[in-house]
Amino acid sequence: MHKNKTILIVDDDIDYLIQQKAILESKGFNVITAQGVNRAREVLKKDCFDLAVVDLMMENMDSGFVLSYELKKIAPTKPVIMVTAVTSQTGFEFDSVTESEKKWIKADAIFTKPIRAEQLIKEINRLLITNV
Amino acid sequence: MYKLEKCNVLVVDDEPGMTLGVQKVLRNFSVAIDDNKTNVNYEVDAVLNEKDFYKALNEKNYDLILLDYKLPNITGLELLEYIINNKKNTLVIMITAYATFETAVQSTKMGAYDFLAKPFSPEELRNSVKKATTHLVLARQAREYEDEKRKIRFQFISVLSHELKAPLNAIEGYINILNKRYNNISEEDYNNMLNRTQIRIEGMRKLIFDLLDLTRIESGEKKRNLESIDLIEVVKSSIELFSPDALQRNIDVDLLNDNPIIITGDKSELEIIFNNLISNAIKYNVDSGKVRVKIKEYEEKINILVADSGIGISKEDQHRLFQEFVRIKNEKTYHILGSGLGLSTLKKIVSLYNGKVRLRSRYERGSTFLISIKKSLSL
């Protein structure tokens, strides 16, 4: 387990942020939250986290893509988990993301909301190990 | 809007002279559909027997079929039955030499649109075809309109379900966390979560009320209770209603004129207008901001102006603002609750007063809503 690692969660939904924060903190992580892309950019500058969980659709349909692209440019090795609402809600085909698209979507894992907490924590731990 | 430019006609008759005659009459014929601003021309194919009839129907979609009542080896009624069951978009005109009242009744009962008795004049043929074409176009137009309405309704319900599900998910999430009693939730976090749960429930309740307002107005089922109303009184009570919110954020709401302005209208509708405008002007304001309300009476109209010193709306967002469930999402609006129905409802009400809504807004400077309504309602 990777206790004391700091996770950045970026989402436009304040309730989602509060809840994920509570869950991850209960598992021993430190958590920083950012509501929206601009707040997230401020956090990026400070470089004070080990992994980011980024929502895809915030101000724009592709806010999450843009943000994770910027993040990977600053810190290429820092893991990013992209989170998105289910396809039926967004009309955005996600299950069909191809390998070449994945390269373009600078994310190490993609999850569909609603996310089970255990699943997310497992993935966070996996990515933090590979990133040691 | 549905348009038919070329009407495909099939003549089914075992007399070649008959089919040629029909083709000749309809070749240069055209029908103008007034409601639809189209001119319909005709392309006429002919078949002489049952076999060619089925072949033709398989190969092409016909809008109109002129069908002989009596064919070799088969009756026109059997073919009519086939058309009615398999080609829902096709109208049939029955033709027969044995024009009896009974055959006419029988084929109409089975679904034929019209009936032509041999021998008929070119004029009679044209009249019957014209009638059928007009019916065809108007029926298809009505169907298209219905489909469109159904689609809009479906979209509305999809978005609505999403909007109702979102607070439920949030509330469920909080309950799950509070239920598990994670060991390290501070009292502050605990209270914050309870508070957020209440806010989301409140938001859901607001959405349901706004939805009721909207459907009441849209359905036209609620009887409008028109009476003489002093607009100033309505504004005052609306300002009063939201004064706790304004006070909390030190926002100053000012009504600039207070002589009575009397209008014929429905009180609950006017309340919805002002409640929307004033609560928006407060919600989307900055702390210690200002809201100015001015009502100006002209000979035939009344202008209502609600100006705020709030966060403003960018040019791109202004276009979408009055659509249902549209909420402008940005950093400044994340924390503001709203159903996304207020302004679309407001616009619908204003149109009931032959009025217009205009918006002037500058991002980060503030917004001004100008509503102009007619004093005398044409009812």
PDB file of N, CA and C in Angstrom, chain A residues 11-16 18-23 25-28 35-39 57-59 89 117-118, chain B residues 162 165-166 169-175 177 180 182-185 189 192-193 196-197 200 329-331 334-335:
ATOM      1  N   ASP A  11     -12.503  17.469 -10.619  1.00  0.00           N
ATOM      2  CA  ASP A  11     -13.869  17.224 -11.084  1.00  0.00           C
ATOM      3  C   ASP A  11     -14.636  18.534 -10.958  1.00  0.00           C
ATOM      4  N   ASP A  12     -15.712  18.660 -11.714  1.00  0.00           N
ATOM      5  CA  ASP A  12     -16.492  19.891 -11.543  1.00  0.00           C
ATOM      6  C   ASP A  12     -17.627  19.689 -10.533  1.00  0.00           C
ATOM      7  N   ASP A  13     -17.793  18.456 -10.086  1.00  0.00           N
ATOM      8  CA  ASP A  13     -18.881  18.135  -9.169  1.00  0.00           C
ATOM      9  C   ASP A  13     -18.360  18.143  -7.731  1.00  0.00           C
ATOM     10  N   ILE A  14     -18.783  19.146  -6.974  1.00  0.00           N
ATOM     11  CA  ILE A  14     -18.255  19.333  -5.613  1.00  0.00           C
ATOM     12  C   ILE A  14     -18.562  18.120  -4.732  1.00  0.00           C
ATOM     13  N   ASP A  15     -19.730  17.522  -4.931  1.00  0.00           N
ATOM     14  CA  ASP A  15     -20.102  16.383  -4.079  1.00  0.00           C
ATOM     15  C   ASP A  15     -19.221  15.171  -4.358  1.00  0.00           C
ATOM     16  N   TYR A  16     -18.915  14.978  -5.636  1.00  0.00           N
ATOM     17  CA  TYR A  16     -18.034  13.881  -6.013  1.00  0.00           C
ATOM     18  C   TYR A  16     -16.665  14.091  -5.364  1.00  0.00           C
ATOM     19  N   ILE A  18     -15.908  15.826  -2.599  1.00  0.00           N
ATOM     20  CA  ILE A  18     -15.972  15.631  -1.144  1.00  0.00           C
ATOM     21  C   ILE A  18     -15.982  14.138  -0.816  1.00  0.00           C
ATOM     22  N   GLN A  19     -16.764  13.380  -1.599  1.00  0.00           N
ATOM     23  CA  GLN A  19     -16.910  11.956  -1.306  1.00  0.00           C
ATOM     24  C   GLN A  19     -15.629  11.172  -1.602  1.00  0.00           C
ATOM     25  N   GLN A  20     -15.024  11.446  -2.763  1.00  0.00           N
ATOM     26  CA  GLN A  20     -13.794  10.720  -3.094  1.00  0.00           C
ATOM     27  C   GLN A  20     -12.693  11.053  -2.097  1.00  0.00           C
ATOM     28  N   LYS A  21     -12.676  12.304  -1.686  1.00  0.00           N
ATOM     29  CA  LYS A  21     -11.670  12.729  -0.708  1.00  0.00           C
ATOM     30  C   LYS A  21     -11.820  11.930   0.575  1.00  0.00           C
ATOM     31  N   ALA A  22     -13.056  11.837   1.065  1.00  0.00           N
ATOM     32  CA  ALA A  22     -13.306  11.121   2.318  1.00  0.00           C
ATOM     33  C   ALA A  22     -12.896   9.654   2.188  1.00  0.00           C
ATOM     34  N   ILE A  23     -13.219   9.056   1.065  1.00  0.00           N
ATOM     35  CA  ILE A  23     -12.922   7.637   0.883  1.00  0.00           C
ATOM     36  C   ILE A  23     -11.411   7.399   0.806  1.00  0.00           C
ATOM     37  N   GLU A  25      -9.000   9.340   1.818  1.00  0.00           N
ATOM     38  CA  GLU A  25      -8.331   9.670   3.088  1.00  0.00           C
ATOM     39  C   GLU A  25      -8.497   8.540   4.086  1.00  0.00           C
ATOM     40  N   SER A  26      -9.663   7.908   4.047  1.00  0.00           N
ATOM     41  CA  SER A  26      -9.878   6.808   4.991  1.00  0.00           C
ATOM     42  C   SER A  26      -8.944   5.641   4.688  1.00  0.00           C
ATOM     43  N   LYS A  27      -8.417   5.603   3.459  1.00  0.00           N
ATOM     44  CA  LYS A  27      -7.464   4.548   3.092  1.00  0.00           C
ATOM     45  C   LYS A  27      -6.025   5.007   3.284  1.00  0.00           C
ATOM     46  N   GLY A  28      -5.862   6.160   3.887  1.00  0.00           N
ATOM     47  CA  GLY A  28      -4.522   6.606   4.229  1.00  0.00           C
ATOM     48  C   GLY A  28      -3.836   7.503   3.217  1.00  0.00           C
ATOM     49  N   GLN A  35     -11.702  21.887  -8.100  1.00  0.00           N
ATOM     50  CA  GLN A  35     -12.980  21.935  -8.817  1.00  0.00           C
ATOM     51  C   GLN A  35     -12.777  22.701 -10.124  1.00  0.00           C
ATOM     52  N   GLY A  36     -12.690  21.933 -11.202  1.00  0.00           N
ATOM     53  CA  GLY A  36     -12.537  22.568 -12.507  1.00  0.00           C
ATOM     54  C   GLY A  36     -11.093  22.666 -12.961  1.00  0.00           C
ATOM     55  N   VAL A  37     -10.929  22.919 -14.243  1.00  0.00           N
ATOM     56  CA  VAL A  37      -9.615  22.884 -14.884  1.00  0.00           C
ATOM     57  C   VAL A  37      -8.683  23.975 -14.363  1.00  0.00           C
ATOM     58  N   ASN A  38      -9.226  25.180 -14.183  1.00  0.00           N
ATOM     59  CA  ASN A  38      -8.345  26.280 -13.781  1.00  0.00           C
ATOM     60  C   ASN A  38      -7.726  26.080 -12.409  1.00  0.00           C
ATOM     61  N   ARG A  39      -8.541  25.603 -11.466  1.00  0.00           N
ATOM     62  CA  ARG A  39      -8.001  25.321 -10.129  1.00  0.00           C
ATOM     63  C   ARG A  39      -6.949  24.214 -10.229  1.00  0.00           C
ATOM     64  N   MET A  57     -15.342  15.294 -18.566  1.00  0.00           N
ATOM     65  CA  MET A  57     -16.196  16.411 -18.954  1.00  0.00           C
ATOM     66  C   MET A  57     -16.361  17.400 -17.826  1.00  0.00           C
ATOM     67  N   MET A  58     -15.745  18.551 -18.006  1.00  0.00           N
ATOM     68  CA  MET A  58     -15.953  19.605 -17.010  1.00  0.00           C
ATOM     69  C   MET A  58     -16.517  20.816 -17.734  1.00  0.00           C
ATOM     70  N   GLU A  59     -15.718  21.889 -17.854  1.00  0.00           N
ATOM     71  CA  GLU A  59     -16.234  23.053 -18.592  1.00  0.00           C
ATOM     72  C   GLU A  59     -16.610  22.664 -20.012  1.00  0.00           C
ATOM     73  N   GLN A  89     -24.809   8.381 -21.133  1.00  0.00           N
ATOM     74  CA  GLN A  89     -25.106   9.720 -20.664  1.00  0.00           C
ATOM     75  C   GLN A  89     -24.449  10.779 -21.525  1.00  0.00           C
ATOM     76  N   ALA A 117     -15.277   2.208  -5.135  1.00  0.00           N
ATOM     77  CA  ALA A 117     -14.125   2.731  -4.414  1.00  0.00           C
ATOM     78  C   ALA A 117     -12.961   1.735  -4.437  1.00  0.00           C
ATOM     79  N   GLU A 118     -13.270   0.444  -4.182  1.00  0.00           N
ATOM     80  CA  GLU A 118     -12.191  -0.566  -4.109  1.00  0.00           C
ATOM     81  C   GLU A 118     -11.428  -0.639  -5.428  1.00  0.00           C
TER      82      GLU A 118
ATOM     83  N   HIS B 162     -31.670  12.482 -16.060  1.00  0.00           N
ATOM     84  CA  HIS B 162     -30.285  12.698 -15.650  1.00  0.00           C
ATOM     85  C   HIS B 162     -30.206  13.731 -14.520  1.00  0.00           C
ATOM     86  N   LYS B 165     -31.365  12.161 -11.390  1.00  0.00           N
ATOM     87  CA  LYS B 165     -30.472  11.107 -10.901  1.00  0.00           C
ATOM     88  C   LYS B 165     -29.242  11.696 -10.212  1.00  0.00           C
ATOM     89  N   ALA B 166     -28.761  12.825 -10.761  1.00  0.00           N
ATOM     90  CA  ALA B 166     -27.527  13.411 -10.233  1.00  0.00           C
ATOM     91  C   ALA B 166     -27.604  13.701  -8.725  1.00  0.00           C
ATOM     92  N   ASN B 169     -27.685  10.406  -6.756  1.00  0.00           N
ATOM     93  CA  ASN B 169     -26.365   9.776  -6.643  1.00  0.00           C
ATOM     94  C   ASN B 169     -25.525  10.445  -5.572  1.00  0.00           C
ATOM     95  N   ALA B 170     -25.579  11.790  -5.569  1.00  0.00           N
ATOM     96  CA  ALA B 170     -24.783  12.525  -4.592  1.00  0.00           C
ATOM     97  C   ALA B 170     -25.248  12.190  -3.172  1.00  0.00           C
ATOM     98  N   ILE B 171     -26.557  12.190  -2.974  1.00  0.00           N
ATOM     99  CA  ILE B 171     -27.115  11.926  -1.645  1.00  0.00           C
ATOM    100  C   ILE B 171     -26.767  10.504  -1.212  1.00  0.00           C
ATOM    101  N   GLU B 172     -26.921   9.570  -2.147  1.00  0.00           N
ATOM    102  CA  GLU B 172     -26.599   8.174  -1.843  1.00  0.00           C
ATOM    103  C   GLU B 172     -25.129   8.031  -1.455  1.00  0.00           C
ATOM    104  N   GLY B 173     -24.280   8.750  -2.198  1.00  0.00           N
ATOM    105  CA  GLY B 173     -22.847   8.715  -1.905  1.00  0.00           C
ATOM    106  C   GLY B 173     -22.548   9.163  -0.487  1.00  0.00           C
ATOM    107  N   TYR B 174     -23.176  10.258  -0.078  1.00  0.00           N
ATOM    108  CA  TYR B 174     -22.962  10.763   1.290  1.00  0.00           C
ATOM    109  C   TYR B 174     -23.463   9.775   2.330  1.00  0.00           C
ATOM    110  N   ILE B 175     -24.635   9.225   2.079  1.00  0.00           N
ATOM    111  CA  ILE B 175     -25.193   8.289   3.058  1.00  0.00           C
ATOM    112  C   ILE B 175     -24.273   7.078   3.215  1.00  0.00           C
ATOM    113  N   ILE B 177     -21.066   6.938   2.769  1.00  0.00           N
ATOM    114  CA  ILE B 177     -19.860   7.309   3.523  1.00  0.00           C
ATOM    115  C   ILE B 177     -20.175   7.479   5.003  1.00  0.00           C
ATOM    116  N   LYS B 180     -20.735   4.148   6.712  1.00  0.00           N
ATOM    117  CA  LYS B 180     -19.560   3.305   6.964  1.00  0.00           C
ATOM    118  C   LYS B 180     -18.736   3.851   8.123  1.00  0.00           C
ATOM    119  N   TYR B 182     -16.269   5.998   8.364  1.00  0.00           N
ATOM    120  CA  TYR B 182     -14.818   5.943   8.204  1.00  0.00           C
ATOM    121  C   TYR B 182     -14.181   6.574   9.425  1.00  0.00           C
ATOM    122  N   ASN B 183     -13.120   5.924   9.917  1.00  0.00           N
ATOM    123  CA  ASN B 183     -12.573   6.304  11.224  1.00  0.00           C
ATOM    124  C   ASN B 183     -12.076   7.738  11.303  1.00  0.00           C
ATOM    125  N   ASN B 184     -11.679   8.293  10.131  1.00  0.00           N
ATOM    126  CA  ASN B 184     -11.010   9.583  10.263  1.00  0.00           C
ATOM    127  C   ASN B 184     -11.830  10.771   9.752  1.00  0.00           C
ATOM    128  N   ILE B 185     -13.149  10.608   9.710  1.00  0.00           N
ATOM    129  CA  ILE B 185     -13.940  11.770   9.280  1.00  0.00           C
ATOM    130  C   ILE B 185     -14.059  12.748  10.443  1.00  0.00           C
ATOM    131  N   ASP B 189     -15.994  17.713   8.572  1.00  0.00           N
ATOM    132  CA  ASP B 189     -16.341  17.011   7.333  1.00  0.00           C
ATOM    133  C   ASP B 189     -17.728  16.380   7.435  1.00  0.00           C
ATOM    134  N   ASN B 192     -20.260  19.007   7.078  1.00  0.00           N
ATOM    135  CA  ASN B 192     -20.256  19.467   5.696  1.00  0.00           C
ATOM    136  C   ASN B 192     -21.036  18.500   4.800  1.00  0.00           C
ATOM    137  N   MET B 193     -20.830  17.217   5.042  1.00  0.00           N
ATOM    138  CA  MET B 193     -21.526  16.216   4.231  1.00  0.00           C
ATOM    139  C   MET B 193     -23.028  16.248   4.473  1.00  0.00           C
ATOM    140  N   ARG B 196     -24.304  19.304   2.642  1.00  0.00           N
ATOM    141  CA  ARG B 196     -24.390  19.092   1.191  1.00  0.00           C
ATOM    142  C   ARG B 196     -25.582  18.209   0.832  1.00  0.00           C
ATOM    143  N   THR B 197     -25.835  17.207   1.668  1.00  0.00           N
ATOM    144  CA  THR B 197     -26.981  16.329   1.412  1.00  0.00           C
ATOM    145  C   THR B 197     -28.262  17.149   1.397  1.00  0.00           C
ATOM    146  N   ARG B 200     -28.505  19.288  -1.772  1.00  0.00           N
ATOM    147  CA  ARG B 200     -28.908  18.542  -2.974  1.00  0.00           C
ATOM    148  C   ARG B 200     -30.395  18.175  -2.937  1.00  0.00           C
ATOM    149  N   LYS B 329     -21.793  26.408 -17.218  1.00  0.00           N
ATOM    150  CA  LYS B 329     -20.852  25.790 -16.295  1.00  0.00           C
ATOM    151  C   LYS B 329     -19.511  26.480 -16.377  1.00  0.00           C
ATOM    152  N   ASN B 330     -19.117  27.118 -15.333  1.00  0.00           N
ATOM    153  CA  ASN B 330     -17.726  27.557 -15.250  1.00  0.00           C
ATOM    154  C   ASN B 330     -17.383  27.711 -13.778  1.00  0.00           C
ATOM    155  N   GLU B 331     -16.150  28.084 -13.536  1.00  0.00           N
ATOM    156  CA  GLU B 331     -15.674  28.173 -12.153  1.00  0.00           C
ATOM    157  C   GLU B 331     -16.582  28.990 -11.258  1.00  0.00           C
ATOM    158  N   TYR B 334     -20.051  26.919 -10.475  1.00  0.00           N
ATOM    159  CA  TYR B 334     -20.052  25.564  -9.917  1.00  0.00           C
ATOM    160  C   TYR B 334     -20.860  25.441  -8.633  1.00  0.00           C
ATOM    161  N   HIS B 335     -20.716  26.444  -7.783  1.00  0.00           N
ATOM    162  CA  HIS B 335     -21.308  26.335  -6.459  1.00  0.00           C
ATOM    163  C   HIS B 335     -22.773  26.802  -6.443  1.00  0.00           C
TER     164      HIS B 335
END
